Amino acid sequence: MSAGDEVYFFHGGLGTLPGNYAEYTVLDQRYVLPKPASLSFVEAAAAPLVLVTAWEALYDRACIRAGQTLLVHAGAGGMGHVAIQLAKLAGAKVFATVGSREKAEFVAALGADEAILYKEGDFVAEVMRLTGNVGADIVMDNVGGPLFQQSFAAVRHYGDLVSLLLPDSEVDWKEARMRNLRISLELVLGPFYFGLEDRLARHREILENCSALMESGQLRLHVSRTFRLEQVADAHRQIESGSTTGKIVLEI
């Protein structure tokens, strides 16, 4: 690559590495990739973190494969809407929990086979109904808190539960143990903290794969709102409200 090329990257934000709430940053060239021409700079800013996280969670942790069923919590969110698309590309059947009819339509447009309105009923009961009382092969927890333990009952025996959050210390693991669940935890920033060069190389490989999928129109990023850098506190409040569809982006 040369000076002036349009690029995007995934780097920093944990340990001693600087984050990305800045006008400028200096990177090792190994972490920089050509920005997909199909993405605006706003979309490109939203892409790397969720792409690598969702890919690792589903493909590397849960080993998703064709014919399996996946339940994605917060399916309309920044992580969930990418996970739905990656799971469909793997040939899986996808259920997604959402909080409104509007979000149900959004996830359906992304390929979700079923939208579960968690405010209107018991998501575990609905998953059991949809799977003939077997449970989902994989549950992806993008919410954490009590939902992590509640999800045990939605996973089939010997199935997978992958979470992006740290489980509470009060979690009762009995049902997970009785169901022989495989629990996976995903923290995509960990390799930066520990200096795991092999995993950082894997991040680049994942982004290269996702770039090709986006350029071919098989994968897309949805940005619902942008904030100016000085509005970063408002952006965090929006995220914490739990009502965000897709990604929000700071424009610098």
Backbone as a ProteinNet text record, in pm:
[ID]
protein_1_A
[PRIMARY]
MSAGDEVYFFHGGLGTLPGNYAEYTVLDQRYVLPKPASLSFVEAAAAPLVLVTAWEALYDRACIRAGQTLLVHAGAGGMGHVAIQLAKLAGAKVFATVGSREKAEFVAALGADEAILYKEGDFVAEVMRLTGNVGADIVMDNVGGPLFQQSFAAVRHYGDLVSLLLPDSEVDWKEARMRNLRISLELVLGPFYFGLEDRLARHREILENCSALMESGQLRLHVSRTFRLEQVADAHRQIESGSTTGKIVLEI
[TERTIARY]
83.2	0	86.9	28.5	103	32.1	105.6	46.3	-75.4	-182.7	-305.2	-406.1	-366.3	-460.4	-567.9	-687.1	-796	-784.1	-777.8	-755.3	-853.5	-861.7	-930	-852.1	-884	-800.8	-875.9	-821.4	-868.9	-747.8	-742.4	-621.6	-645.7	-588	-579.6	-703.9	-693.2	-806.4	-802.2	-696.5	-685.9	-540.1	-519.5	-383.9	-318.7	-194.4	-121.5	-139	-208.1	-228	-333.1	-309.5	-409.1	-534.4	-646.9	-772.3	-791.9	-916.1	-944.1	-1027.3	-1043.8	-1114.3	-1012.9	-963.4	-859.5	-868	-810	-810.7	-710.4	-599.8	-494	-443	-389	-325	-210.5	-113.9	-1.6	-11.9	-2.5	-21.1	96.2	120.2	205.7	133.2	203.3	140	78.5	119.4	63	-85.9	-133.6	-273.1	-364.5	-308.7	-385.2	-421.3	-547.4	-594.4	-659	-662.9	-734.9	-882.5	-937.2	-1078.9	-1161.6	-1258.7	-1344.7	-1409.3	-1402.5	-1456	-1605.7	-1673.3	-1818.3	-1857.9	-1762.1	-1791.3	-1754	-1839.9	-1802.8	-1704	-1641.3	-1550.7	-1627.2	-1749.6	-1831.2	-1859.3	-1896.9	-1922.6	-1794.6	-1683.6	-1556.5	-1513.2	-1545	-1512.3	-1589.6	-1711.8	-1797.9	-1764.3	-1692.7	-1683.7	-1588.4	-1460.1	-1361.6	-1390.9	-1425.9	-1448.1	-1557.3	-1670.8	-1782.4	-1755.5	-1688.5	-1658.7	-1568.8	-1459.2	-1365.1	-1428.2	-1500.3	-1561.6	-1664.6	-1756.4	-1861.4	-1803	-1702.9	-1639.3	-1572.1	-1493	-1426.6	-1528.1	-1632.2	-1730.9	-1801.2	-1842	-1921.4	-1835	-1733.5	-1654.6	-1540.8	-1472.8	-1357	-1391.6	-1488.5	-1526	-1633.1	-1748	-1859.9	-1851.5	-1761.6	-1742.5	-1873.9	-1946.3	-2076.6	-2062.6	-2163	-2160.4	-2301.7	-2308	-2434.9	-2530.5	-2657.7	-2761.7	-2786.4	-2697.4	-2717.8	-2816.1	-2867.8	-2953.9	-2877.8	-2893.2	-2826.3	-2929.1	-2920.6	-2998.1	-2903.3	-2931.6	-2852	-2931.5	-2878.7	-2943.2	-2909.4	-3006.9	-2990.7	-2954.7	-3035.7	-3004.9	-3000.4	-3068.1	-3069.3	-2955.6	-2876	-2769	-2646.2	-2545	-2423.3	-2357.1	-2348.5	-2287.9	-2385.7	-2507.9	-2606	-2635.1	-2643.7	-2683.1	-2573.1	-2448.1	-2339.3	-2339.3	-2362.5	-2363.9	-2470.7	-2586.6	-2693.2	-2644	-2580.2	-2535.5	-2425.2	-2330.4	-2222.7	-2276.5	-2375.1	-2433.8	-2508.2	-2579.1	-2649.9	-2550.4	-2437.9	-2335.6	-2276.8	-2280	-2231.4	-2335.7	-2457.4	-2562.7	-2646.6	-2641.9	-2718.4	-2858.6	-2946.5	-3078.7	-3068.7	-3121.9	-3096.8	-3225.1	-3227.3	-3329.8	-3264.4	-3338.3	-3281.7	-3380.9	-3335.7	-3422.1	-3414	-3529.9	-3539.5	-3642.1	-3639	-3727.1	-3846.5	-3861.7	-3974.9	-4008	-4126.7	-4167.8	-4078.7	-4039	-3950.7	-3817.5	-3762.9	-3636.9	-3656.2	-3775.2	-3804.7	-3797.7	-3850.7	-3844.7	-3699.9	-3622.2	-3482.3	-3403.5	-3416.5	-3338.6	-3388.3	-3517.8	-3569.6	-3507	-3487.6	-3426.1	-3280.1	-3217.1	-3078.4	-3067.2	-3181.4	-3180.6	-3224	-3254.2	-3297.7	-3423.9	-3426.7	-3541.8	-3658.3	-3627.9	-3731.5	-3684.9	-3774.6	-3748.4	-3831.8	-3768.3	-3834.8	-3845.4	-3966.6	-3990.6	-3985.3	-3868.1	-3845.7	-3931.8	-3984.2	-4069.1	-4210.9	-4243.9	-4380	-4392.7	-4282	-4290.4	-4155.4	-4153.2	-4033.7	-3952.4	-3832.1	-3752.9	-3713.1	-3692	-3655.3	-3769.9	-3890	-4006.2	-4022.8	-3995.7	-4009.9	-3903	-3781	-3674.8	-3709.2	-3761.5	-3799.9	-3912.8	-4006.5	-4116.1	-4061.5	-3969.8	-3916	-3825	-3768.2	-3673.4	-3730.1	-3861.5	-3919.6	-3872.8	-3854.8	-3815.8	-3672.5	-3588.8	-3449.3	-3356.7	-3379	-3291.3	-3201.6	-3146	-3056.4	-2920.5	-2857.2	-2722.8	-2624.3	-2644.7	-2555.6	-2638.8	-2602.1	-2658.8	-2544.6	-2563.2	-2464.6	-2519.9	-2452.6	-2496.2	-2422.3	-2494	-2437.6	-2484.7	-2546.6	-2610.3	-2546.9	-2523.7	-2465.1	-2565.1	-2514.3	-2601.2	-2681.6	-2803.8	-2887.2	-2917.4	-2912.4	-2946.3	-2851.6	-2728.3	-2631.2	-2681.2	-2717.3	-2766	-2900.8	-2988.4	-3120	-3107.1	-2997.9	-2979.6	-2940.5	-2895	-2856.7	-2968.8	-3091.5	-3204.9	-3244.8	-3191.3	-3225.7	-3128.8	-3020.4	-2918.8	-2945.9	-2932.7	-2952	-2844.5	-2870.9	-2769.7	-2645.4	-2529	-2400.3	-2385.5	-2462.5	-2452.8	-2353.4	-2350.7	-2253.5	-2322.2	-2265.3	-2304.6	-2179.1	-2177.6	-2062.6	-2108.2	-2032.1	-2069.2	-1957.8	-1998.1	-1901.6	-1879.3	-1952.6	-1945.9	-1889.2	-1840	-1788.4	-1904.7	-1920.1	-2030.9	-2023.6	-2142.2	-2149.1	-2094.6	-2041.6	-1989.7	-2101.1	-2227.1	-2339.6	-2401.5	-2345.3	-2403.5	-2410.9	-2527.9	-2546.3	-2523.5	-2415.9	-2375.2	-2440.6	-2529.6	-2582.5	-2647.1	-2736.3	-2806	-2709.8	-2612.2	-2513.2	-2436.8	-2403.4	-2330.7	-2418.4	-2542.8	-2633.3	-2659.6	-2657.9	-2683	-2553.1	-2440.6	-2311.3	-2281.3	-2305	-2282.5	-2133.6	-2093.9	-1959.1	-1969.7	-1906.3	-1912.8	-1786.3	-1805	-1691.5	-1704.7	-1593.1	-1590	-1505.6	-1555.8	-1488.2	-1453.3	-1324.5	-1276.5	-1176.6	-1222.3	-1141.2	-1020.1	-1022.2	-909.1	-798.3	-824.4	-726.8	-589.8	-581.3	-450	-363.2	-428	-349.8	-287.2	-365.3	-318.8	-202.3	-212.5	-110.5	-4	-17.3	81.5	83.7	-33.5	-43	-38.2	79.8	98.1	22.8	10.3	-60.3	-208.2	-267.1	-408.3	-427.3	-330.5	-339.5	-332.3	-251.6	-247.2	-381	-444.1	-576.9	-679.2	-669.5	-760.2	-750.5	-630.2	-612.2	-674.9	-655	-712.7	-865.1	-922.9	-1068.9	-1116.3	-1047.4	-1086.9	-1073.2	-971.3	-956	-1074.6	-1115.8	-1232	-1358.4	-1376.1	-1496	-1496.2	-1378.4	-1369.6	-1421.8	-1382.5	-1428	-1579.3	-1633.3	-1777.7	-1853.9	-1799.4	-1866.3	-1858	-1744.7	-1730.1	-1823.3	-1852.1	-1941.4	-2088.1	-2116.7	-2254.7	-2316.5	-2236.1	-2289.4	-2294.1	-2231.3	-2223.3	-2228.9	-2308.8	-2319	-2321.1	-2282.4	-2284.2	-2395.6	-2472.9	-2579.3	-2540.4	-2529.1	-2501.3	-2629.8	-2679.4	-2807.4	-2793.6	-2674.5	-2659.6	-2511.4	-2477.6	-2341.1	-2341.6	-2230	-2209.7	-2076.5	-2067.3	-1937.9	-1852	-1721.2	-1630.9	-1663.5	-1699	-1730.6	-1862.2	-1937.5	-2063.3	-2045.1	-1921.4	-1894.5	-1976.1	-2000.4	-2081.9	-2224	-2279.1	-2413.1	-2414.4	-2307	-2298.3	-2301.4	-2228.3	-2227.6	-2364.1	-2430.8	-2565.6	-2660.6	-2644.7	-2727.8	-2704	-2577.4	-2545.2	-2604.5	-2589.3	-2635.1	-2786.5	-2855.9	-3003.1	-3054.7	-2970.4	-3011.2	-3108.3	-3126.7	-3226.6	-3163.5	-3032	-2963.2	-2984.7	-3011.3	-3017.6	-2888.3	-2820	-2695.1	-2589.5	-2500.7	-2388.4	-2409.8	-2343.9	-2331.8	-2183.9	-2153.6	-2016.7	-1984.9	-1862.9	-1810.5	-1744.9	-1787.4	-1724.6	-1625.4	-1501.4	-1393.5	-1359.1
-119.6	0	124.8	233	357.4	470.7	579.8	697.9	743.4	772.2	816.1	706.5	578.7	468	471.7	432.3	422.4	288.7	293.5	171.6	163.1	43.9	25.7	-75.4	-84.3	-166.3	-202.3	-301.2	-338.1	-343.8	-254.3	-247.9	-164.7	-209.9	-127.5	-127.5	-49.8	-31	-111.4	-189.5	-269.1	-271.3	-268.7	-266.3	-131.2	-130.8	-5.9	50	-23.3	25	135	241.6	348.8	301.2	360.6	328.7	414.9	427.5	494.1	621.1	670.3	797	910.2	928.2	1026.6	1067.6	1183	1229.7	1152.9	1110.4	1039.6	922.7	822.4	712.2	659.3	595.5	534.8	383.8	312.1	167.1	96	-24.3	-117	-151.2	-145.3	-167.1	-306.4	-400.2	-534.4	-535.7	-434.8	-433.8	-356.8	-302.6	-218.4	-296.1	-284.6	-349.3	-245.2	-271.7	-181.5	-176	-56.3	-41.4	-94.5	-183	-228.1	-109	-107.5	5.2	22.2	-86	-80.1	-13	12.2	72.8	219.6	300.4	437.2	434.6	548.5	551.9	531.2	579.7	557.9	409.6	341	196.6	120.1	163.6	96.9	111.8	225.8	244.9	149.2	115.7	28.1	-119.1	-152.1	-291.3	-381.1	-347.1	-448.1	-515.9	-441	-501.2	-607	-573.6	-668.2	-784.4	-757.8	-865.9	-971.5	-927.6	-1023.1	-1094.2	-1019.8	-1080.9	-1186.4	-1150.8	-1244.5	-1366.3	-1343.6	-1455	-1550.7	-1495.1	-1581.3	-1655.9	-1586.3	-1648.6	-1765.2	-1745.2	-1847.7	-1952.6	-1908.7	-2001	-2065.8	-1987.5	-2040.7	-2099.1	-2040.7	-2091.8	-2200.5	-2167	-2261.6	-2356.8	-2329.7	-2417.8	-2442	-2335.9	-2346.5	-2413	-2492.5	-2560.6	-2569.8	-2603.7	-2610.8	-2707.2	-2667.4	-2752	-2729.8	-2657.1	-2631.1	-2515.4	-2507.7	-2396.1	-2307	-2175.4	-2076	-1978.2	-1951.2	-1843.3	-1728.2	-1612.3	-1492.2	-1397	-1365.7	-1265.7	-1125.8	-1035.3	-897.7	-899.7	-970.6	-992.3	-866.8	-760.9	-636.9	-543.2	-579.4	-492.9	-495.1	-419.1	-408.7	-541.9	-626.1	-758	-857.2	-854.1	-952.6	-948.7	-829.1	-822.6	-876.8	-871.5	-933.6	-1084.7	-1127	-1270.4	-1343.6	-1282.5	-1344.6	-1373.3	-1274.2	-1290.4	-1395.6	-1394.7	-1494.5	-1635.4	-1649.3	-1781.6	-1831.8	-1742.3	-1783	-1821.2	-1750.4	-1785.5	-1923.6	-1965.2	-2098.5	-2206.9	-2165.3	-2262.7	-2298.6	-2217.1	-2244.7	-2185.5	-2238.1	-2180.5	-2087.9	-1965.1	-1863.4	-1811.6	-1814.1	-1747.3	-1625.5	-1516.8	-1396	-1334.8	-1302.7	-1230.4	-1081.6	-1016.3	-872.7	-811	-677.7	-609.6	-542	-546.2	-477.4	-540.4	-509.1	-557	-499.1	-374.1	-310.6	-384.7	-422.9	-497.3	-638.1	-693.9	-825.7	-820	-713.1	-695.8	-676.4	-604.9	-580.2	-710.3	-796.3	-920.3	-1017.4	-1012.5	-1097.2	-1058.7	-927.9	-881.3	-924.8	-950.9	-997.4	-1148.4	-1217.7	-1362.2	-1446.6	-1382.7	-1461.2	-1539.6	-1665.7	-1749.8	-1723.2	-1685.8	-1656.2	-1541.3	-1446.3	-1338.6	-1366.2	-1366	-1395.8	-1266.2	-1219.9	-1096.9	-1129.5	-1107.1	-1152.3	-1079.8	-962	-888.5	-945.2	-1027.5	-1080.4	-1224.9	-1287.6	-1426.6	-1480.8	-1607.3	-1676.6	-1723.5	-1668.5	-1705.8	-1852.7	-1909	-2050.4	-2137	-2107.2	-2183.7	-2173.4	-2054.8	-2036.9	-2114.3	-2115.5	-2194.3	-2342.4	-2387.6	-2528.2	-2561.7	-2470.2	-2493.8	-2503.8	-2413.8	-2409.9	-2527.5	-2589.8	-2700.4	-2836.2	-2843.5	-2971.3	-3017	-2921	-2947.2	-3001.3	-2969.5	-3013.5	-2903.3	-2782	-2670.2	-2633.6	-2514.9	-2468.9	-2536.9	-2562.6	-2619.1	-2520.5	-2392	-2286.5	-2168.7	-2111	-1983.4	-1884	-1766.5	-1658.4	-1550	-1528.4	-1430.4	-1298.7	-1198.1	-1064.8	-966.4	-1016.4	-930.3	-946.3	-1070.2	-1096	-1083.9	-1070	-1060.9	-1187.6	-1175.6	-1293.7	-1375.4	-1310.9	-1381	-1497.4	-1485	-1592.8	-1722.4	-1719.3	-1841.1	-1883.7	-1789.1	-1822.7	-1898.8	-1873.1	-1935	-2081.7	-2128.5	-2270	-2361	-2328	-2415	-2410.2	-2312.7	-2301.3	-2376.5	-2430.2	-2501.2	-2651.1	-2717.7	-2862.9	-2929	-3050.7	-3128.5	-3143.1	-3122.9	-3127.4	-3014.6	-2907.2	-2792.7	-2689.4	-2576.1	-2470.4	-2341.1	-2277.1	-2142.2	-2056.8	-1955.9	-1866.2	-1727.3	-1667.1	-1536.5	-1435.9	-1312.4	-1204	-1129.9	-1168.7	-1101	-1193.2	-1132.2	-1209.5	-1258.5	-1389.6	-1440.8	-1388.1	-1362.7	-1316.7	-1422.7	-1379.4	-1473.4	-1556.2	-1508.7	-1579.5	-1685.4	-1706.5	-1802.8	-1941.4	-2003.9	-2142.7	-2230	-2305.8	-2381.2	-2518.9	-2553.8	-2689.7	-2732.5	-2649.1	-2690.7	-2703.2	-2613.9	-2624.1	-2755	-2792.1	-2917.7	-3037.5	-3036.5	-3148.4	-3165.5	-3054.7	-3061.5	-3083.3	-3094.7	-3115.3	-3006.6	-2883	-2773.3	-2740.2	-2697.5	-2643.8	-2492.2	-2431.1	-2286.6	-2223.3	-2125.9	-2054.2	-1906.2	-1842.6	-1699.4	-1630.6	-1520.5	-1449.7	-1308	-1277.1	-1140.2	-1110.8	-1043.3	-1026.3	-936.7	-855	-767.5	-837	-957.4	-1028.9	-1042.8	-1078.6	-1094.3	-968.8	-850.4	-727.2	-716.5	-752.4	-741.7	-836.3	-957.6	-1059.9	-1071.2	-992.7	-996.7	-1126.7	-1181.4	-1310.1	-1288.1	-1292.8	-1258.5	-1352.6	-1480.1	-1572.8	-1536.7	-1493.3	-1454.4	-1321.2	-1230.9	-1104.1	-1128.8	-1226.1	-1264.5	-1324.2	-1397.5	-1454.2	-1341.9	-1236.5	-1123.1	-1066.5	-1052.3	-998.6	-1092.4	-1221.7	-1319.9	-1309.5	-1295	-1281	-1156.6	-1044.7	-921.4	-933.2	-1002.8	-1024.3	-1103.8	-1207.2	-1286.8	-1201	-1119.6	-1036	-927	-874.4	-774	-831.5	-954	-1018.7	-1039.2	-1077.1	-1097.5	-966.5	-858.2	-728.6	-677.3	-696.8	-651.7	-727.2	-852.8	-932.3	-914.6	-832.5	-806	-911.4	-1004.3	-1111	-1073.7	-962.6	-920.1	-768.2	-713.4	-567.8	-519.4	-394.9	-328.3	-225.6	-225	-125.8	-24.3	101.2	211	289.4	292.9	358.5	505.8	544.1	682.4	715.9	840.6	886.7	999.9	1012.2	1119.1	1186.5	1314.8	1382.5	1337.6	1350.7	1303.7	1366.3	1494.1	1560.9	1512.8	1430.1	1373.5	1229.2	1192.5	1053.1	1006.6	1094.3	1055.6	1021.9	1100.4	1071.5	937.6	908.9	782	664.5	675.7	568	552.9	664.4	654.6	584.1	610.7	544.2	393.3	352.6	210.2	146.2	214.5	159.1	151.5	225.4	220.2	85.8	13.5	-117.3	-110.7	6.1	21.5	42.7	31.1	58.9	-53	-13	-107	-91.7	-202.1	-192.9	-120.7	-50	17.1	168.3	230.5	374.7	408.6	524.6	558.1	701.2	720.2	855.1	907.2	1024.1	1088.2	1191.7	1177.9	1263.3	1366.5
0	0	0	-46.9	-60.7	12	34	96.7	17.2	89.5	24.7	-0.6	14.5	-3.1	105.5	70.2	167.4	239.5	373.2	451.3	567.1	626	753.8	835.6	965.1	1052.2	1179.3	1251.1	1383.4	1473.2	1574	1655.5	1780.6	1890.8	2010.9	2097.8	2206.4	2295.2	2422.7	2445.4	2567.4	2611.9	2743.1	2795	2771.3	2726.8	2705.2	2564.8	2477.8	2341	2338.1	2261.4	2252.4	2181.3	2218.1	2150.5	2027.5	1985.1	1858.1	1872.5	1994.1	2012.1	1995.2	1877.4	1850.1	1703.7	1673.7	1535.2	1449.4	1511.2	1437.9	1521.9	1452.8	1523	1437.1	1500.9	1429.6	1445.9	1334.6	1336.7	1272.1	1317.9	1245.4	1115.2	1004.3	873.7	860.4	945.7	937.5	970.9	1044	1087.6	992.3	885.5	794.3	668.5	628	505.5	414.3	284.5	195.2	233.1	238.7	269.9	152.9	178.9	69.6	-0.6	-130.8	-207.7	-187	-150	-131.6	-1.5	88.5	218.1	219.8	281	311.5	428.6	457.1	572.1	702.5	710.7	830.5	849.7	743.1	752.1	783.8	725	749.5	894.5	954.5	1096.2	1184.4	1143.1	1222.7	1205.3	1099.2	1057.8	1135.6	1151.3	1194.8	1327.8	1431.3	1563	1557.9	1497.7	1496.2	1401.1	1291.9	1197.5	1260.9	1320.9	1379.2	1498.6	1582.7	1700.6	1662.2	1573.3	1534.2	1463.2	1379	1306.7	1405.4	1497.6	1595.5	1682	1726.9	1814.6	1746.1	1623	1553.7	1483.8	1411.9	1331.5	1410.5	1495.1	1566.4	1702.7	1773.9	1905.8	1892.8	1833.7	1828	1709.3	1613.5	1496.7	1422.7	1394.9	1329.3	1193.1	1156.9	1028.1	970.7	845.6	773.7	842.4	847.3	904.3	1051.7	1120.4	1262.2	1283	1405.9	1443.4	1541.5	1521.7	1605.1	1659.9	1789.2	1850.3	1878.1	1820.1	1841.7	1930	2047.8	2132.1	2081.5	2093.4	2044	1895.6	1819.8	1678.7	1594.5	1637	1558.8	1596.3	1696.7	1744.7	1656	1698.7	1619.4	1595.3	1697	1682.5	1622.2	1669.9	1626.6	1479	1420.4	1278.5	1187.4	1233.1	1157.5	1179.5	1303.3	1334.5	1253.6	1238.1	1159	1017.9	957.5	819.1	807	900.6	894.8	915.6	1004.2	1027.9	905.1	837.2	715.6	606.3	598.7	500.9	529.1	656.3	692.9	667.7	632.4	606.2	726.8	831.2	953.5	946	1029.6	1050.5	1170.8	1158.3	1259.7	1322.7	1457.2	1536.2	1601.2	1614	1673.9	1771	1892.4	1985.2	1953.7	1955.1	1925.9	2019.3	2028.4	2122.1	2061.7	1928.2	1865.7	1731.4	1681.1	1548.9	1440	1457.2	1359.6	1350.4	1467.2	1466.8	1411.9	1432.1	1374.7	1222.2	1164.2	1019.1	972.9	1053.4	1019.6	1013.7	1115.4	1116.4	1009.4	978.3	870.9	737.6	717.3	593.9	583.1	697	699	676.5	684.8	662.8	780	894.6	1010.5	976.5	1016.5	986.2	1080.4	1204.5	1303.1	1392.2	1416.2	1512.2	1636.8	1751	1878.3	1957.6	1979.3	2054.4	2203.1	2262.5	2399.9	2502.2	2467.9	2561.1	2566.7	2469.5	2458.9	2505.1	2541.7	2585.2	2626.6	2661.6	2708.2	2587.8	2569.8	2452.3	2456.7	2575.6	2585.1	2533.4	2576.1	2530.9	2379.7	2324.4	2180.1	2104.6	2155.2	2091.2	2095.2	2208.2	2218.1	2121.2	2106.8	2011.1	1869.1	1835.7	1699.8	1667.6	1770	1747.9	1787.2	1807.8	1846.8	1982.8	2074.3	2212.9	2225.8	2127.1	2130	2180.5	2134.9	2168.3	2051.6	2056.7	1950.8	1964.3	1851.3	1855.1	1917.8	1887.4	1937	1983.7	2096.1	2139.4	2150	2090.5	2097.7	2187.8	2300.4	2399.9	2378.9	2331.7	2312.2	2418.9	2525.1	2625	2762.7	2805.6	2935.9	3049.4	3172.2	3289	3307.4	3359.8	3384.7	3259.5	3142	3017.9	2990.4	3036	3014.5	3075.5	3202.9	3268.6	3213.3	3183.6	3128.3	2996.4	2925.1	2794	2801.5	2916.7	2928.2	2878.7	2918.5	2887.3	2740.3	2665.1	2523.2	2433.8	2491.7	2413.8	2421.3	2311	2311.3	2396.4	2440.5	2511.4	2423.2	2482.6	2413.1	2310.1	2328.4	2238.4	2287.4	2219.1	2245	2287.5	2388	2427.3	2425.2	2339.1	2330.6	2373.4	2464.4	2518.8	2496.8	2467.7	2452.9	2583.7	2687.6	2816.5	2923.5	3031.8	3145	3229.8	3248.8	3330.4	3473.4	3531.9	3670.5	3765.2	3878.9	3978.2	4041.2	4029.6	4091.3	4000.1	3882.5	3788.6	3851.8	3840.4	3882.4	3759.1	3759.3	3640.7	3631	3723.7	3729.2	3598.8	3544	3422.2	3305.1	3295.6	3188.5	3199.3	3321.8	3343.3	3309.9	3356.6	3330.9	3181.3	3106.7	2962.4	2883.2	2953.7	2887.7	2784.5	2824.1	2732.1	2722	2604.6	2586.2	2591.2	2689.6	2709.6	2652.1	2563.8	2505	2535	2565.7	2593	2487.1	2436.1	2327.3	2370.8	2371.7	2393.9	2283.4	2181.4	2061.6	2085.2	2190.7	2219.3	2298.7	2348.1	2428.4	2364.5	2235.4	2172.9	2176.2	2175.2	2186.7	2325.4	2425.8	2564.4	2592	2537.5	2565.1	2455.7	2350.2	2243.4	2167	2136.5	2067.2	1916.1	1861.1	1720.3	1626.3	1663.9	1576.3	1566.2	1678.3	1675.1	1602.8	1614.7	1542.6	1391.6	1351.7	1210.9	1168.1	1259.9	1230.6	1212.7	1293.2	1276.8	1135.1	1086.4	951.8	847.7	866.3	773.9	773.6	891.9	901.4	827.7	849.8	781.9	630.4	584.4	440.2	385.8	459.6	417.7	415	519.4	528.4	421.7	389.9	283	152.4	122	-1.2	0.8	117.3	128.5	111.7	166.1	152.1	9.3	-53.6	-191.6	-286	-252.3	-336.6	-300.3	-197.7	-158.5	-69.2	-18.4	66.5	214.5	250.9	390.4	392.9	485	490.8	635.2	652.4	782.1	782.6	890.7	903.5	1009.8	970.5	1063.5	1081.8	1205.6	1231.1	1267.3	1321	1364.6	1379.3	1355.6	1377.5	1480.8	1552.3	1650.8	1621.8	1652.5	1647.3	1765.1	1752.9	1857.2	1992.1	1992.7	2119.2	2179.7	2105.9	2155.6	2203.7	2234.3	2268.5	2388.6	2486.3	2602.5	2559.7	2466.9	2414.9	2341.6	2270.2	2197.7	2294.1	2404.4	2503	2569.6	2595	2652.5	2556.2	2426.9	2327.4	2328.9	2337.4	2343.2	2468.2	2582.5	2709.9	2719.5	2633.2	2634.4	2586.1	2512.1	2460.5	2344.5	2286.8	2179.8	2043.1	2033.8	1908.6	1806.9	1683.1	1571.1	1492.2	1465.7	1394.2	1475.9	1406.6	1469.4	1476.7	1576.2	1577	1563.9	1507.7	1470.9	1515.6	1564.1	1590.7	1462.1	1419.1	1303.1	1353.2	1308.1	1355.7	1249.2
[MASK]
++++++++++++++++++++++++++++++++++++++++++++++++++++++++++++++++++++++++++++++++++++++++++++++++++++++++++++++++++++++++++++++++++++++++++++++++++++++++++++++++++++++++++++++++++++++++++++++++++++++++++++++++++++++++++++++++++++++++++++++++++++++++++++

